[in-house]
Amino acid sequence: MRSIRVFLVVATLAMLVLVVFVSAVQGYRSGMAETERLFDSQLQEQAHLAASVDSVRLDTLDKVANIAFQHWELVQGQPPRLLAHTGNIPGTAFGALVPGFGHANFGGYRWRTYVHFAAQGDVVVVAAARSDIRYRLADNVITESILPVVFWLPLSGLLIWLVVGRGLRPLGLLAAQLHGKEFRDLSAVDLTQCPSELEPVVDSVNRLLERLQEAFGREKRFVADAAHELRTPIAVLKVQAGNLVDLPIADSDRAEVGDFVVAIGNPFGLGHTVTSG
């Protein structure tokens, strides 16, 4: 990936989505377990309430939150006898009348049951609630608590994009300083409030500029020394050439001497013409 900003945003969002997903799954499982406990507690309380209702009036409870009830009478030495039941439950036993929670299948649904032995008499109350309704209610509650987190993910991505851009701003400032330098400017780069992660880069750039400045300095000194060493023999030759001009020589040699003097005065022969006589 060519963009550090895009990489950081994508990686952060991926980790955020993973954390949200794991948290949602764990929250869903915990929420379902807690909801199951709450529904069981509610079923238990309603069974206790049904135990205080006369068997004749038990059919008035058949519209209470899709919960069904049965009243059984236990007489020692005789099979259980059904006293009454609500209209949404059959008049047959769900199984053994054992105190506590259980499950039963009837009417094409799965039911959560609770068997309660009344404190007075031999009356046994069976309360049952449809499991699908309980799970649907639990799903609605848990989903409504998770969905806002999912909907906030795009906004989280935008905020992460802005935060990462803010964090990468010193890198842009460093690039702007280097881009604005002239080729003769080898001064050190200075970033105010440089982040610790960027300090090695700035130090490396400054050391490179320092080495370049030292190399250019050595080159200038070499050129200056070479020019000085060349000027000294040329000056001596000029003096000797001037002395040659003052010497008495034959006319036939004067032209050659003149050419030699001109060559010494202008070793590259620029802008001069040789005359004799």
Coordinates of N, CA and C in Angstrom, one line a residue, residues 110-190:
R110 N -41.8 -24.7 21.0 CA -41.0 -25.1 22.1 C -41.3 -24.2 23.3
W111 N -41.6 -24.8 24.5 CA -42.0 -24.1 25.6 C -41.0 -24.3 26.8
R112 N -40.9 -23.2 27.5 CA -40.1 -23.2 28.7 C -41.1 -23.4 29.9
T113 N -40.9 -24.4 30.7 CA -41.8 -24.8 31.8 C -41.2 -24.6 33.1
Y114 N -42.1 -24.4 34.1 CA -41.7 -24.3 35.5 C -42.8 -24.9 36.4
V115 N -42.4 -25.9 37.2 CA -43.3 -26.6 38.0 C -43.1 -26.1 39.5
H116 N -44.3 -25.7 40.1 CA -44.2 -25.1 41.4 C -45.2 -25.9 42.3
F117 N -44.7 -26.3 43.4 CA -45.6 -27.0 44.4 C -46.1 -25.9 45.4
A118 N -47.4 -25.8 45.5 CA -48.0 -24.8 46.4 C -47.7 -25.2 47.9
A119 N -47.6 -24.1 48.7 CA -47.3 -24.4 50.1 C -48.4 -25.1 50.8
Q120 N -49.6 -24.7 50.5 CA -50.8 -25.4 51.1 C -51.5 -26.3 50.2
G121 N -51.8 -27.4 50.7 CA -52.6 -28.4 49.9 C -51.6 -29.2 49.0
D122 N -52.3 -30.0 48.1 CA -51.5 -30.8 47.2 C -51.6 -30.3 45.8
V123 N -51.7 -29.0 45.6 CA -51.9 -28.4 44.3 C -50.5 -28.1 43.7
V124 N -50.3 -28.5 42.4 CA -49.1 -28.3 41.7 C -49.4 -27.3 40.5
V125 N -48.7 -26.3 40.4 CA -48.9 -25.3 39.3 C -47.8 -25.5 38.2
V126 N -48.2 -25.6 37.0 CA -47.3 -25.7 35.9 C -47.5 -24.4 35.1
A127 N -46.4 -23.6 34.9 CA -46.4 -22.4 34.1 C -45.5 -22.7 32.9
A128 N -45.9 -22.3 31.7 CA -45.2 -22.5 30.5 C -45.2 -21.2 29.6
A129 N -44.0 -20.9 29.0 CA -43.9 -19.8 28.1 C -43.2 -20.2 26.8
R130 N -43.7 -19.7 25.7 CA -43.1 -20.0 24.4 C -41.7 -19.5 24.3
S131 N -40.8 -20.4 23.9 CA -39.4 -20.0 23.8 C -39.1 -19.1 22.6
D132 N -39.9 -19.3 21.5 CA -39.6 -18.5 20.4 C -39.9 -17.0 20.6
I133 N -41.0 -16.8 21.4 CA -41.3 -15.4 21.7 C -40.2 -14.8 22.6
R134 N -39.8 -15.6 23.6 CA -38.7 -15.1 24.5 C -37.5 -14.7 23.7
Y135 N -37.1 -15.6 22.8 CA -35.9 -15.4 22.0 C -36.0 -14.1 21.1
R136 N -37.3 -14.0 20.5 CA -37.5 -12.8 19.7 C -37.4 -11.5 20.4
L137 N -38.0 -11.5 21.6 CA -37.8 -10.3 22.5 C -36.4 -10.0 22.8
A138 N -35.7 -11.1 23.2 CA -34.3 -10.9 23.5 C -33.5 -10.4 22.4
D139 N -33.7 -11.0 21.2 CA -33.0 -10.5 20.0 C -33.3 -9.1 19.7
N140 N -34.5 -8.6 19.8 CA -34.9 -7.2 19.6 C -34.1 -6.3 20.5
V141 N -34.1 -6.7 21.8 CA -33.4 -5.8 22.8 C -31.9 -5.8 22.5
I142 N -31.3 -6.9 22.3 CA -29.8 -7.0 22.1 C -29.5 -6.3 20.7
T143 N -30.3 -6.6 19.7 CA -30.0 -6.0 18.4 C -30.0 -4.4 18.4
E144 N -31.0 -3.9 19.2 CA -31.1 -2.5 19.3 C -30.0 -1.9 20.0
S145 N -29.3 -2.6 20.9 CA -28.1 -2.1 21.6 C -26.9 -2.2 20.8
I146 N -26.8 -3.2 19.8 CA -25.6 -3.4 19.0 C -25.6 -2.5 17.7
L147 N -26.8 -2.4 17.1 CA -26.9 -1.7 15.8 C -26.3 -0.2 15.9
P148 N -26.5 0.5 16.9 CA -25.9 1.9 17.0 C -24.4 1.8 16.8
V149 N -23.8 0.8 17.4 CA -22.3 0.7 17.3 C -21.9 0.5 15.9
V150 N -22.7 -0.4 15.2 CA -22.3 -0.7 13.8 C -22.6 0.6 12.9
F151 N -23.6 1.3 13.2 CA -23.9 2.5 12.4 C -22.8 3.6 12.6
W152 N -22.2 3.6 13.8 CA -21.2 4.6 14.1 C -19.8 4.3 13.4
L153 N -19.7 3.1 12.8 CA -18.4 2.8 12.2 C -17.9 3.7 11.1
P154 N -18.8 4.1 10.2 CA -18.4 5.1 9.1 C -17.9 6.4 9.8
L155 N -18.6 6.9 10.8 CA -18.1 8.1 11.4 C -16.8 7.9 12.1
S156 N -16.6 6.7 12.7 CA -15.3 6.4 13.3 C -14.2 6.4 12.2
G157 N -14.5 5.9 11.0 CA -13.5 5.9 10.0 C -13.1 7.3 9.6
L158 N -14.1 8.2 9.5 CA -13.8 9.6 9.2 C -13.0 10.3 10.3
L159 N -13.3 10.0 11.5 CA -12.5 10.6 12.6 C -11.1 10.0 12.6
I160 N -11.0 8.7 12.4 CA -9.6 8.1 12.3 C -8.8 8.7 11.1
W161 N -9.5 9.0 10.0 CA -8.8 9.6 8.9 C -8.3 11.0 9.2
L162 N -9.1 11.8 9.9 CA -8.6 13.1 10.3 C -7.5 13.0 11.4
V163 N -7.6 12.1 12.3 CA -6.6 12.0 13.4 C -5.3 11.6 12.8
V164 N -5.3 10.6 11.9 CA -4.1 10.1 11.2 C -3.5 11.2 10.4
G165 N -4.3 12.0 9.7 CA -3.8 13.1 8.9 C -3.1 14.1 9.8
R166 N -3.7 14.4 11.0 CA -3.1 15.3 11.9 C -1.7 14.7 12.4
G167 N -1.7 13.4 12.7 CA -0.5 12.8 13.1 C 0.6 12.8 12.1
L168 N 0.3 12.8 10.8 CA 1.3 12.7 9.7 C 1.7 14.1 9.3
R169 N 1.1 15.2 9.9 CA 1.4 16.5 9.4 C 2.9 16.9 9.5
P170 N 3.6 16.5 10.6 CA 5.1 16.8 10.6 C 5.8 16.3 9.4
L171 N 5.4 15.1 8.9 CA 6.1 14.5 7.8 C 5.9 15.4 6.6
G172 N 4.7 16.0 6.4 CA 4.4 16.9 5.3 C 5.3 18.2 5.5
L173 N 5.4 18.7 6.7 CA 6.2 19.9 6.9 C 7.7 19.6 6.6
L174 N 8.2 18.4 6.9 CA 9.6 18.0 6.6 C 9.7 18.0 5.0
A175 N 8.8 17.4 4.3 CA 8.9 17.3 2.9 C 8.8 18.7 2.3
A176 N 8.0 19.6 2.9 CA 7.9 21.0 2.3 C 9.3 21.7 2.5
Q177 N 9.9 21.6 3.7 CA 11.2 22.2 3.9 C 12.3 21.7 2.9
L178 N 12.3 20.4 2.7 CA 13.3 19.9 1.8 C 13.0 20.3 0.4
H179 N 11.7 20.4 0.0 CA 11.4 20.8 -1.4 C 11.7 22.3 -1.6
G180 N 11.6 23.1 -0.6 CA 11.8 24.5 -0.7 C 13.3 25.0 -0.6
K181 N 14.2 24.0 -0.4 CA 15.6 24.4 -0.3 C 16.2 24.6 -1.6
E182 N 17.1 25.6 -1.8 CA 17.9 25.8 -3.0 C 19.0 24.9 -3.0
F183 N 19.6 24.7 -4.2 CA 20.7 23.7 -4.3 C 21.9 24.1 -3.5
R184 N 22.1 25.4 -3.3 CA 23.2 25.9 -2.5 C 23.0 25.9 -1.0
D185 N 21.7 25.7 -0.6 CA 21.4 25.8 0.8 C 21.6 24.4 1.4
L186 N 22.6 24.2 2.2 CA 22.9 23.0 2.9 C 22.8 23.1 4.4
S187 N 22.0 24.1 4.8 CA 21.7 24.3 6.3 C 20.9 23.1 6.8
A188 N 21.0 22.9 8.1 CA 20.2 21.8 8.8 C 18.7 22.1 8.8
V189 N 18.0 21.0 8.7 CA 16.5 21.1 8.8 C 16.1 21.3 10.2
D190 N 15.2 22.2 10.5 CA 14.7 22.4 11.8 C 13.2 22.4 11.9

